[in-house]
mmCIF file with all atom_site columns, C-alpha atoms in Angstrom:
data_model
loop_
_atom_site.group_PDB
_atom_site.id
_atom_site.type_symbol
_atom_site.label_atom_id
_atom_site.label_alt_id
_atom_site.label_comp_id
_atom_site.label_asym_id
_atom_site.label_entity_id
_atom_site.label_seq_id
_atom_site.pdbx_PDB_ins_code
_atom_site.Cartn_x
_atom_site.Cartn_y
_atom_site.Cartn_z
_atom_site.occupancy
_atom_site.B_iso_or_equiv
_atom_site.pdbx_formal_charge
_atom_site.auth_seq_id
_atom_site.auth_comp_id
_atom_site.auth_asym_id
_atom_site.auth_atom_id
_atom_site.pdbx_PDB_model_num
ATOM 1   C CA . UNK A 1 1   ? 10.526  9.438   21.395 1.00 80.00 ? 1   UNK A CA 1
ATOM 2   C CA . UNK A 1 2   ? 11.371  6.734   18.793 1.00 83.00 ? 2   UNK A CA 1
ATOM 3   C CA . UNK A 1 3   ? 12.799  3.615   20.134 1.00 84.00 ? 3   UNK A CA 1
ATOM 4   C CA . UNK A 1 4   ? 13.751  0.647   17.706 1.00 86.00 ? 4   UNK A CA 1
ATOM 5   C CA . UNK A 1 5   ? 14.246  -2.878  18.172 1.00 86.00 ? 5   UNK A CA 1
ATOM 6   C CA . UNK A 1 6   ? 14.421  -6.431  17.330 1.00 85.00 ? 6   UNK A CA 1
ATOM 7   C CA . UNK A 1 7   ? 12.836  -7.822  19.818 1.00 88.00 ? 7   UNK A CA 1
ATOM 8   C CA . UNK A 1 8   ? 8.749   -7.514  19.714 1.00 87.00 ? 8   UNK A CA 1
ATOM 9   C CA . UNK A 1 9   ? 8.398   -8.511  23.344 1.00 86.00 ? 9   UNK A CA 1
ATOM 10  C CA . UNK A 1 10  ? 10.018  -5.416  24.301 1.00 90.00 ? 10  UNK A CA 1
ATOM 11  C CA . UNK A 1 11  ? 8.030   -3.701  21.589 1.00 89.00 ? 11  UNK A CA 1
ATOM 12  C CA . UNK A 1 12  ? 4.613   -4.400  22.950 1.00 88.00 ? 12  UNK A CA 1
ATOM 13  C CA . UNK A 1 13  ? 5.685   -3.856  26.370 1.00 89.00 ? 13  UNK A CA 1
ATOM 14  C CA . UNK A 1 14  ? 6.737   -0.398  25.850 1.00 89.00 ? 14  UNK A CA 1
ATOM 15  C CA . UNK A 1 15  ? 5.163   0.875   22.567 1.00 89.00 ? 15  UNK A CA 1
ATOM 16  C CA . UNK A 1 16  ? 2.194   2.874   22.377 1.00 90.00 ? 16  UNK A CA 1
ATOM 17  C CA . UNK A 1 17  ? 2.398   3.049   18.935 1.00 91.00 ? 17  UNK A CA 1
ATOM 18  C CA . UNK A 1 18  ? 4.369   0.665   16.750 1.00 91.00 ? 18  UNK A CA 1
ATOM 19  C CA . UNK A 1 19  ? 5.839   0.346   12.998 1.00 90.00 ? 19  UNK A CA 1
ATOM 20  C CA . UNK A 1 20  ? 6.904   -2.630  11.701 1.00 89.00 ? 20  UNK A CA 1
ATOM 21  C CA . UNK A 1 21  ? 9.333   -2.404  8.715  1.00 86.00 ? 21  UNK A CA 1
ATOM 22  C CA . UNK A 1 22  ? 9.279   -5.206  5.739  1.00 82.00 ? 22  UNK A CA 1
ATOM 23  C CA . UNK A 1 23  ? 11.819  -5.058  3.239  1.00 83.00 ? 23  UNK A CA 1
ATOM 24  C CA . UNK A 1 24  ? 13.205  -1.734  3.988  1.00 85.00 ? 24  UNK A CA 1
ATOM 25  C CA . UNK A 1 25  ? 9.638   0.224   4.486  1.00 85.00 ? 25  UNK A CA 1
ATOM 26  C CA . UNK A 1 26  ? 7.240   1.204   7.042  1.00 87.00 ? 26  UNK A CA 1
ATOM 27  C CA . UNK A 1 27  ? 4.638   -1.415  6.452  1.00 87.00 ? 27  UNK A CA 1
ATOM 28  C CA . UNK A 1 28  ? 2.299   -0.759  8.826  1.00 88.00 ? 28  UNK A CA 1
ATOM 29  C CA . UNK A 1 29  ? 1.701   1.457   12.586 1.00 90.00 ? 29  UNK A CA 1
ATOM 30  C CA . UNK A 1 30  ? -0.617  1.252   15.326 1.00 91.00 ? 30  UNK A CA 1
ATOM 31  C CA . UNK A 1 31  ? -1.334  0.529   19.012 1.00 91.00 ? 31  UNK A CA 1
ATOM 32  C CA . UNK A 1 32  ? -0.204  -2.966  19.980 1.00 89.00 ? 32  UNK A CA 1
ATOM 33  C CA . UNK A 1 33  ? -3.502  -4.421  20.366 1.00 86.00 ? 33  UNK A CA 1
ATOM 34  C CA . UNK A 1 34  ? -4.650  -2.593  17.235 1.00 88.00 ? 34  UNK A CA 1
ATOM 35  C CA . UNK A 1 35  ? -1.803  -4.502  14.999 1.00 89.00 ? 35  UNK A CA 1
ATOM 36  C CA . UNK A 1 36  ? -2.609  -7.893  16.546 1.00 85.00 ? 36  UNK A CA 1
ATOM 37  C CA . UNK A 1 37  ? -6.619  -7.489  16.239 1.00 83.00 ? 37  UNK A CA 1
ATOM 38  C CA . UNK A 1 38  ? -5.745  -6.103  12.488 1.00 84.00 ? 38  UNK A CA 1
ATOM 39  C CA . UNK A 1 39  ? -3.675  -9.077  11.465 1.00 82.00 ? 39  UNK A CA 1
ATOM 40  C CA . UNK A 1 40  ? -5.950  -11.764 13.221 1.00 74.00 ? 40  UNK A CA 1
ATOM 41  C CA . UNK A 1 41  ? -4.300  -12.825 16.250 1.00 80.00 ? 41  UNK A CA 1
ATOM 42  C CA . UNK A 1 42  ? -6.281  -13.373 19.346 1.00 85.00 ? 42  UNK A CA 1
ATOM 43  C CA . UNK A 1 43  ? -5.508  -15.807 21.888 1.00 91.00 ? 43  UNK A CA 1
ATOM 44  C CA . UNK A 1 44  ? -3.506  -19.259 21.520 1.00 91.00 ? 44  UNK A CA 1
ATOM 45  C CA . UNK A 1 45  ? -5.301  -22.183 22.929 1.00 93.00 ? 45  UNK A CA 1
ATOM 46  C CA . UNK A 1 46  ? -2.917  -24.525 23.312 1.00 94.00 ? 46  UNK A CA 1
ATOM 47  C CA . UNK A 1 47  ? -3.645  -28.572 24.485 1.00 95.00 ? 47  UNK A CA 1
ATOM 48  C CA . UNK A 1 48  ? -0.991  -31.567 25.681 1.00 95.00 ? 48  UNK A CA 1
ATOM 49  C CA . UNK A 1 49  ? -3.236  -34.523 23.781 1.00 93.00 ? 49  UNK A CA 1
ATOM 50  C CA . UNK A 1 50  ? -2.373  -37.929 25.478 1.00 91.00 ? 50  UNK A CA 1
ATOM 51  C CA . UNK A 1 51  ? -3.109  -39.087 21.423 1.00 87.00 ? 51  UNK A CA 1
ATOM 52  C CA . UNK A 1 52  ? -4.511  -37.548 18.440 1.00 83.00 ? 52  UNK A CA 1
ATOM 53  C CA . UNK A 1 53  ? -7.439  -39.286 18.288 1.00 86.00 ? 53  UNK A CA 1
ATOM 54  C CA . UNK A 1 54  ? -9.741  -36.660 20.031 1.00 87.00 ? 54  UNK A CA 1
ATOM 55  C CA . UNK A 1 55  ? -8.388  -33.487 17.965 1.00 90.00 ? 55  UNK A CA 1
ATOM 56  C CA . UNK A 1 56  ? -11.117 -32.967 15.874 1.00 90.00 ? 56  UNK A CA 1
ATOM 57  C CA . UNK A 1 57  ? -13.799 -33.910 18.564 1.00 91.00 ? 57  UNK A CA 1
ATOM 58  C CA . UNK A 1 58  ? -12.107 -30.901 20.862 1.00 92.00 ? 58  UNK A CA 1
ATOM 59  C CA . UNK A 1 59  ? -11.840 -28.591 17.786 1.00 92.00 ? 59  UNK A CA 1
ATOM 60  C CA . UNK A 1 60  ? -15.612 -28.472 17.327 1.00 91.00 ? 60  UNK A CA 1
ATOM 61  C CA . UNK A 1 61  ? -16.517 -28.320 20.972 1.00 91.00 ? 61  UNK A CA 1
ATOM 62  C CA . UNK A 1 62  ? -14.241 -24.767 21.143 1.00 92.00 ? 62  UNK A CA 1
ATOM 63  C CA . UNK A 1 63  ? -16.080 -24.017 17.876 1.00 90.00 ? 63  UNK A CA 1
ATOM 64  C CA . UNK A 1 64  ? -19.349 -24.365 19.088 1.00 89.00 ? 64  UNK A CA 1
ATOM 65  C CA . UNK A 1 65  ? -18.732 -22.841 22.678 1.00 90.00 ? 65  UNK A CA 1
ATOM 66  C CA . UNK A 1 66  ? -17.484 -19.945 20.740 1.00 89.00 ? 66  UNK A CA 1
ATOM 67  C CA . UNK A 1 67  ? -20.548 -19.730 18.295 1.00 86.00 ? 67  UNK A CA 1
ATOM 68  C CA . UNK A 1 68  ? -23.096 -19.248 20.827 1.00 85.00 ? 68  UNK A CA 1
ATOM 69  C CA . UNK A 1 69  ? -21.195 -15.297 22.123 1.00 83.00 ? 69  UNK A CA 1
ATOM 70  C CA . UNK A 1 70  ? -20.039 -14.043 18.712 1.00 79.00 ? 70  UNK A CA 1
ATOM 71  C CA . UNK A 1 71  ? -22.893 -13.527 16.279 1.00 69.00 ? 71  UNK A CA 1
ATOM 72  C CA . UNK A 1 72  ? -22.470 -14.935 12.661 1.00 70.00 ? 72  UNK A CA 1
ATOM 73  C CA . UNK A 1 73  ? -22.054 -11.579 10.944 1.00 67.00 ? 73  UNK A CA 1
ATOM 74  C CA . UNK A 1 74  ? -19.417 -10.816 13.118 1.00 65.00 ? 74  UNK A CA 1
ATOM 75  C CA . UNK A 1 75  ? -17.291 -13.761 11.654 1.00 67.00 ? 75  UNK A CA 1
ATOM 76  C CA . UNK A 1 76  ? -18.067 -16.378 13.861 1.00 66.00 ? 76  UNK A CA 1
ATOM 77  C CA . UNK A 1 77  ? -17.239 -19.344 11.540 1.00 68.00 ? 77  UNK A CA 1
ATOM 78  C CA . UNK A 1 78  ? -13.358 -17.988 11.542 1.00 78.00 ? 78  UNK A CA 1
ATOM 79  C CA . UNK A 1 79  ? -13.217 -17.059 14.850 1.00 85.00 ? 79  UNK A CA 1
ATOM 80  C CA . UNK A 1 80  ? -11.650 -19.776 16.127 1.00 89.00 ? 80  UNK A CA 1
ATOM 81  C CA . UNK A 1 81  ? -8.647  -21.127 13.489 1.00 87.00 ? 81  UNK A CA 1
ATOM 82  C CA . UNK A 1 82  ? -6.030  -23.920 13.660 1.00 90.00 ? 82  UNK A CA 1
ATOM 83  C CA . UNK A 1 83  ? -2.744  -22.380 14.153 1.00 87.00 ? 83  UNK A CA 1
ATOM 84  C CA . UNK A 1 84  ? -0.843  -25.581 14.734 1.00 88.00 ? 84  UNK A CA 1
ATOM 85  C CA . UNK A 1 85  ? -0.884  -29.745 14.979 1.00 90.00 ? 85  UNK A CA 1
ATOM 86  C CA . UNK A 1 86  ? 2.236   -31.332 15.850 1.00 89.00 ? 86  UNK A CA 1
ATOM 87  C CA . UNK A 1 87  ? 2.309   -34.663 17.593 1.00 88.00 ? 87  UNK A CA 1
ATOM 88  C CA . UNK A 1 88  ? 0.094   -34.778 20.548 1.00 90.00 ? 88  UNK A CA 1
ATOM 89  C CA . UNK A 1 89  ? 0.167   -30.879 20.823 1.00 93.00 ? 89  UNK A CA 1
ATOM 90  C CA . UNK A 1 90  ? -2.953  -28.569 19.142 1.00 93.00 ? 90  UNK A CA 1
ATOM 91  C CA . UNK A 1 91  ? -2.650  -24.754 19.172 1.00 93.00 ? 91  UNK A CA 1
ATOM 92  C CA . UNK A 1 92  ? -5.871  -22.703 18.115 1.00 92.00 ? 92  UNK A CA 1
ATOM 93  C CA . UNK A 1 93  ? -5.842  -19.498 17.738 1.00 89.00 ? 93  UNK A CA 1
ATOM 94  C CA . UNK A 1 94  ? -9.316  -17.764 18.767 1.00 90.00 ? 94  UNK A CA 1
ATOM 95  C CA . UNK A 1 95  ? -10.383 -13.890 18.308 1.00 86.00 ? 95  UNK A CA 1
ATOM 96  C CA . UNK A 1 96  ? -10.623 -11.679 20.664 1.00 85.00 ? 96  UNK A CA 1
ATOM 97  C CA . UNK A 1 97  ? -14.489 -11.372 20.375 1.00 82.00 ? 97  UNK A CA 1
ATOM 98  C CA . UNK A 1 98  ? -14.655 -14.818 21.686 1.00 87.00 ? 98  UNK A CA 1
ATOM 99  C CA . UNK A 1 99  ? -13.625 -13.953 24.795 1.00 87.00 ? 99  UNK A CA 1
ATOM 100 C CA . UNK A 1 100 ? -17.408 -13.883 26.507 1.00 88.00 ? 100 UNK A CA 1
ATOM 101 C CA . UNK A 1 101 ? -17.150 -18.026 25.461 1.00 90.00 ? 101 UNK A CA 1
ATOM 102 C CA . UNK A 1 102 ? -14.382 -18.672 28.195 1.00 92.00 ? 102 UNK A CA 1
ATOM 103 C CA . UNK A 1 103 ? -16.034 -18.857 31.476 1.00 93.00 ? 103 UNK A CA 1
ATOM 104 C CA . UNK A 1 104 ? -17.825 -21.788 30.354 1.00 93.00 ? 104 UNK A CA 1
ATOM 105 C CA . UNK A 1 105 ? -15.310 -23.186 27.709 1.00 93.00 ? 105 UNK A CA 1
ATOM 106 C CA . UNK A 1 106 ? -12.683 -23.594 30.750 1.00 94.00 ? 106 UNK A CA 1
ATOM 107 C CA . UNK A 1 107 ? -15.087 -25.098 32.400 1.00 94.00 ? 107 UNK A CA 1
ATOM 108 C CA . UNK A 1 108 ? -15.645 -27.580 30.726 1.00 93.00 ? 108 UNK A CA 1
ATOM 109 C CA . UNK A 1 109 ? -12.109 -27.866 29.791 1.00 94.00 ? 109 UNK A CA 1
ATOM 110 C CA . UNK A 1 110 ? -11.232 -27.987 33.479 1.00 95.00 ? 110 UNK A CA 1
ATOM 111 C CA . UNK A 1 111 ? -14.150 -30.553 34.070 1.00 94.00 ? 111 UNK A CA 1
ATOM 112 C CA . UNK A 1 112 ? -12.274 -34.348 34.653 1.00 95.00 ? 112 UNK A CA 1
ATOM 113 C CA . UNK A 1 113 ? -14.616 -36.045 32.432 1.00 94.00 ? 113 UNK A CA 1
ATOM 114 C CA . UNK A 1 114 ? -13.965 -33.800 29.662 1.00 92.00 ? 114 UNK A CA 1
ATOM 115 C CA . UNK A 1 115 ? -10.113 -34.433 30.627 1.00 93.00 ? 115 UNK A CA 1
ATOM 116 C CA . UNK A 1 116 ? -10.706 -38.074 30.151 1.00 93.00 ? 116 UNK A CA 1
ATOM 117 C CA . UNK A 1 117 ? -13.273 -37.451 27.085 1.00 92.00 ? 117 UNK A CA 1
ATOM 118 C CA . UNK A 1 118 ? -10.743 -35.765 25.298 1.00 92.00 ? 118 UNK A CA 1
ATOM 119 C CA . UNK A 1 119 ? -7.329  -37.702 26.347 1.00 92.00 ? 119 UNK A CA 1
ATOM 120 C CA . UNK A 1 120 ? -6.452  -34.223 27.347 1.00 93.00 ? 120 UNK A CA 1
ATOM 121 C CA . UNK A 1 121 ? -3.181  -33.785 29.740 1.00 94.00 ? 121 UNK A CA 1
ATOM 122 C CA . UNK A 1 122 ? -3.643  -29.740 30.045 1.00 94.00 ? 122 UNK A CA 1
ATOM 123 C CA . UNK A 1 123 ? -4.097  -26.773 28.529 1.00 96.00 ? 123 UNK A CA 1
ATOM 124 C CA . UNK A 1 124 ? -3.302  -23.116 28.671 1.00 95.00 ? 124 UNK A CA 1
ATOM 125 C CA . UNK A 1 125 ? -4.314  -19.995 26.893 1.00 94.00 ? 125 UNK A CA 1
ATOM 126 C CA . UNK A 1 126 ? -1.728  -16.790 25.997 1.00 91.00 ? 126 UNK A CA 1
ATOM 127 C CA . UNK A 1 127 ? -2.795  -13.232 24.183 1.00 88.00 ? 127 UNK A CA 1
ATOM 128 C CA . UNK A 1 128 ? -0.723  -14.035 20.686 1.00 85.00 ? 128 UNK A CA 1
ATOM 129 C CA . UNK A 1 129 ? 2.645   -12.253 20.608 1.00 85.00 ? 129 UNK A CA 1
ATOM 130 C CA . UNK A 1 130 ? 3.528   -9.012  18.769 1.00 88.00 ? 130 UNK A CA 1
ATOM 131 C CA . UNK A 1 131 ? 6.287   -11.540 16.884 1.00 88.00 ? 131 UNK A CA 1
ATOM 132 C CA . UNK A 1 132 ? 3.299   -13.076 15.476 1.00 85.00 ? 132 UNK A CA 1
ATOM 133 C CA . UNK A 1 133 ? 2.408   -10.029 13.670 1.00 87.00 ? 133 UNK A CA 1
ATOM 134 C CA . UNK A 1 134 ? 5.456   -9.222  12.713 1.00 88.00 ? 134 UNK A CA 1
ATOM 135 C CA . UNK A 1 135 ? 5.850   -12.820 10.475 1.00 86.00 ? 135 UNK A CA 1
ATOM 136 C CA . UNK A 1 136 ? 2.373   -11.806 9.179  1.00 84.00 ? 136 UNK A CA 1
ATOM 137 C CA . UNK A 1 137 ? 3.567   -8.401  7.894  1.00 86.00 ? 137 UNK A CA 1
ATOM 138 C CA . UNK A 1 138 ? 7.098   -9.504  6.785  1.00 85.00 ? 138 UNK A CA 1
ATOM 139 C CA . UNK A 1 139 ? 5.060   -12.601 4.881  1.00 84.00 ? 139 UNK A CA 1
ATOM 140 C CA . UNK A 1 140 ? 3.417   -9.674  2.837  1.00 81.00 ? 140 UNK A CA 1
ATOM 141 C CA . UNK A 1 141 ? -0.225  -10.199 4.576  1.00 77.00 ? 141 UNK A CA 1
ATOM 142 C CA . UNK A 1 142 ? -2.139  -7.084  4.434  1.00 74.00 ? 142 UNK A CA 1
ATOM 143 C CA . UNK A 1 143 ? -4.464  -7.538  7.789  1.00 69.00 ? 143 UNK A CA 1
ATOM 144 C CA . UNK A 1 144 ? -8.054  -6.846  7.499  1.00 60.00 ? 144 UNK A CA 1
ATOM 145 C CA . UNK A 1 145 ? -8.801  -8.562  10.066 1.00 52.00 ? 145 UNK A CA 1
ATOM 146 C CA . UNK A 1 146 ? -11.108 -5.650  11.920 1.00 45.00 ? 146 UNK A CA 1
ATOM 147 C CA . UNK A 1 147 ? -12.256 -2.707  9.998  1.00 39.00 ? 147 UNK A CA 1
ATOM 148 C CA . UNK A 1 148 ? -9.675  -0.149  9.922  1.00 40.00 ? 148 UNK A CA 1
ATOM 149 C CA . UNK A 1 149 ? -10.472 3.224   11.521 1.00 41.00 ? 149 UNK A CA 1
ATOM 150 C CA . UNK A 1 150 ? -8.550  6.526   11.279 1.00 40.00 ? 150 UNK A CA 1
ATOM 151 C CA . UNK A 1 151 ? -8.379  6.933   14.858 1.00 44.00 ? 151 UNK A CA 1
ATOM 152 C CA . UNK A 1 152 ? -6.703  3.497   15.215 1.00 46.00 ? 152 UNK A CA 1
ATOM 153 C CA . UNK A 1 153 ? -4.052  3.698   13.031 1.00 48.00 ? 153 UNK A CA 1
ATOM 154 C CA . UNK A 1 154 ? -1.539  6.601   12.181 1.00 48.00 ? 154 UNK A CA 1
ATOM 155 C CA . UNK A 1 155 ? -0.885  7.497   8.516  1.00 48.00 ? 155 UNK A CA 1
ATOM 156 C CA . UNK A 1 156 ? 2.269   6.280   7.269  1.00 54.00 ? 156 UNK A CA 1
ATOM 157 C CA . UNK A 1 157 ? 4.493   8.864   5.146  1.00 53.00 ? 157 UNK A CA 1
ATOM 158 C CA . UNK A 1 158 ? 5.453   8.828   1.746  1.00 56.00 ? 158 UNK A CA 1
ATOM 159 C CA . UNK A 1 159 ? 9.456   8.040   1.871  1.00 51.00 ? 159 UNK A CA 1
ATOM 160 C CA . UNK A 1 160 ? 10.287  11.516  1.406  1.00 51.00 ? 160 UNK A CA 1
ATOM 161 C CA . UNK A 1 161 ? 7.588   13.415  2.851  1.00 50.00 ? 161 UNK A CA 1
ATOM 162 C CA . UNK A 1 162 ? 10.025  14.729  5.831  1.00 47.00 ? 162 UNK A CA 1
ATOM 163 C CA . UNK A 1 163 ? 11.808  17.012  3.096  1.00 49.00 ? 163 UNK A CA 1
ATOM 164 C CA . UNK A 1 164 ? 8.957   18.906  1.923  1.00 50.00 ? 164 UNK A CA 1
ATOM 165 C CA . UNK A 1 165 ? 7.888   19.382  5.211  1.00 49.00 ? 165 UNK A CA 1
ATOM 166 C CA . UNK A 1 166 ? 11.288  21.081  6.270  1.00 48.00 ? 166 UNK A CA 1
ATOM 167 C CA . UNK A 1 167 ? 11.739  24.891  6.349  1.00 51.00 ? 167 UNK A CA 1
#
């Protein structure tokens, strides 16, 4: 069955595979969490700032939380990324593979002292959307996020491979 759409929420909901067209051409296909792991989404960690002052001070304490579970050679130095700052609001974006750091990492944000530490009103975390990916691929970024593997991933055909494969 072969369903298309604009909208990627739907997409991810209901796709077990996906391709995402650019510019008139399959540009890529895979499971849902396969695309976003490919292209480098993870998780948004979003925080209401009561001032900017503290940004960079909360930036390295998610940095170094995360450190500690994902080893270096596994990418640890990129593992958690700035996705957005504007006005009092940061957004991170953190891989998947830090997941083992939030136990303690919402602890701590959770912790009042922290709160007031930081000038922090709240936070809240999200698994990145599919629409996410799809900006990535239509901006002409090629993933590579995660090593690819054949069983990941089906093959996309050449644009007129259907006609030699016709009786």
């Amino acid at each position: 069955l072969v369903l298309t759409t604009h909208y990627m929420d739907e997409a991810d909901i209901v796709g077990d595979r996906i391709g995402i067209m650019s510019a008139g051409r399959l540009s890529c296909m895979g499971s849902p969490l396969f695309l976003k792991r490919h292209y480098g989404c993870g998780y948004n960690l979003s925080f209401d700032l009561g001032s900017q002052n503290k940004r960079d001070d909360l930036l390295s304490l998610v940095q170094q939380e995360v450190r500690l579970v994902v080893p270096p050679d596994l990418g640890a130095a990129e593992a958690v990324r700035v996705m957005s700052e504007a006005g009092n609001e940061l957004i991170l974006i953190v891989d998947f593979a830090a997941s083992k750091a939030f136990p303690k990492l919402f602890a701590l944000l959770d912790d009042p002292a922290s709160r007031r530490s930081f000038d922090m009103n709240g936070w809240s975390i999200a698994v990145c959307h599919l629409e996410e990916v799809f900006l990535r691929v239509a901006r002409g970024d090629e993933g590579g996020a995660v090593a690819v593997k054949t069983t990941d991933v089906l093959p996309v055909p050449e644009a007129n491979a259907w006609k030699e494969a016709a009786p």
